[in-house]
Coordinates of C-alpha atoms in Angstrom, one line a residue:
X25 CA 1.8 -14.2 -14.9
X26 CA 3.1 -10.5 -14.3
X27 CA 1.7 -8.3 -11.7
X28 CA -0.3 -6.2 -14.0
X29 CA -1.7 -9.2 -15.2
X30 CA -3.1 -10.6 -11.2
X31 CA -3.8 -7.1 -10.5
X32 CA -6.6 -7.0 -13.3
X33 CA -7.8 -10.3 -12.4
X34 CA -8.3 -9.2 -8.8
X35 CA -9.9 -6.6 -9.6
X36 CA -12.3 -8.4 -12.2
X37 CA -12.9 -11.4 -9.4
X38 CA -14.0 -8.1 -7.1
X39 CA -16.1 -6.8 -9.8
X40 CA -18.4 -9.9 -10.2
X41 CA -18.6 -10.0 -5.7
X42 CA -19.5 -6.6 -5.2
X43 CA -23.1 -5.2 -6.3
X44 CA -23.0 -2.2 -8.9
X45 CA -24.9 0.7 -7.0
X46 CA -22.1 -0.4 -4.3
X47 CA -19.2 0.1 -7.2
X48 CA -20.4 2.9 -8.4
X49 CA -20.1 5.0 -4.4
X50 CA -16.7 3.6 -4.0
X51 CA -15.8 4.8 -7.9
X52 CA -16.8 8.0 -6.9
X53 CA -15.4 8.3 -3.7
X54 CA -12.1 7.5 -5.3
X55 CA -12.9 10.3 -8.1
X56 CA -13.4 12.6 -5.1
X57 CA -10.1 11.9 -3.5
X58 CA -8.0 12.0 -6.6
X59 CA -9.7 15.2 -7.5
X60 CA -9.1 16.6 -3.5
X61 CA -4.9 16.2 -4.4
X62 CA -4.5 14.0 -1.8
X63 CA -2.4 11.9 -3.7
X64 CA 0.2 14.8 -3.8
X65 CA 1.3 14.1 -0.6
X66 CA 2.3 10.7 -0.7
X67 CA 5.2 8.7 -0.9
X68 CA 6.6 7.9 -4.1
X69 CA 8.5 4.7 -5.2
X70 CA 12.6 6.2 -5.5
X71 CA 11.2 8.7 -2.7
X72 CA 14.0 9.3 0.2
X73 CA 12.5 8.8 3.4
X74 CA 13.4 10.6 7.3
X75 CA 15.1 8.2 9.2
X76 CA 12.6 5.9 11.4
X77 CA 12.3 3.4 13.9
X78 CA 9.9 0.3 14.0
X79 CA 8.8 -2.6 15.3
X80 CA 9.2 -5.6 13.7
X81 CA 7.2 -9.0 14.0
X82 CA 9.5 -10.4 16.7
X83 CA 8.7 -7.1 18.6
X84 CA 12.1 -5.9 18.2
X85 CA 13.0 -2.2 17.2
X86 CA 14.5 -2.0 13.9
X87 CA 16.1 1.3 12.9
X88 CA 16.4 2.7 9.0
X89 CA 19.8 4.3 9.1
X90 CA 21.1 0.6 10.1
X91 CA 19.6 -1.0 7.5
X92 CA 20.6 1.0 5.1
X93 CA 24.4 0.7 6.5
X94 CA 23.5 -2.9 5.0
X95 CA 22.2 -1.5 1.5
X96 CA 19.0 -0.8 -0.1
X97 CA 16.0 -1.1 1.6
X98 CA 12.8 -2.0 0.5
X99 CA 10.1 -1.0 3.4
X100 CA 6.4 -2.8 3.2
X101 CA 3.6 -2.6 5.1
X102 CA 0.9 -5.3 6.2
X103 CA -2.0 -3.9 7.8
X104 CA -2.9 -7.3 9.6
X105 CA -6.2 -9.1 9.9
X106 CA -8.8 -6.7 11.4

């Protein structure tokens, strides 16, 4: 199955779960934002980023301009369990 394909079945499986009059605020809070330009401003895939530090799951400080001394890097962020 290719991304695409899971994304739109997540999203249809999240569309049967959440009630209508509730889709319907978040739809146009989403309209809102994209309308605001927000988007503009963020990061691209290809996009060059400034050189960073962070810490990684073992709590150790892991610095970009290493990494890339490596190769490409491929950054991702999990937001944890809230």
């Amino acid at each position: 199955m290719s991304l695409a394909s899971k994304l739109d079945a997540i999203r249809e499986a999240g569309a049967k779960r959440v009630p209508e009059d509730k889709r319907a605020v978040m739809g146009a809070a989403q309209q809102a934002l994209r309308e605001s330009g927000i988007d503009s401003g963020f990061i691209k895939v290809g996009d060059r980023l400034p050189d960073f530090a962070l810490g990684n799951a073992r709590s150790q400080v892991v610095r970009s301009a290493e990494l890339l001394d490596r190769g490409a890097v491929v950054l991702t962020v999990f937001r944890g369990h809230w």
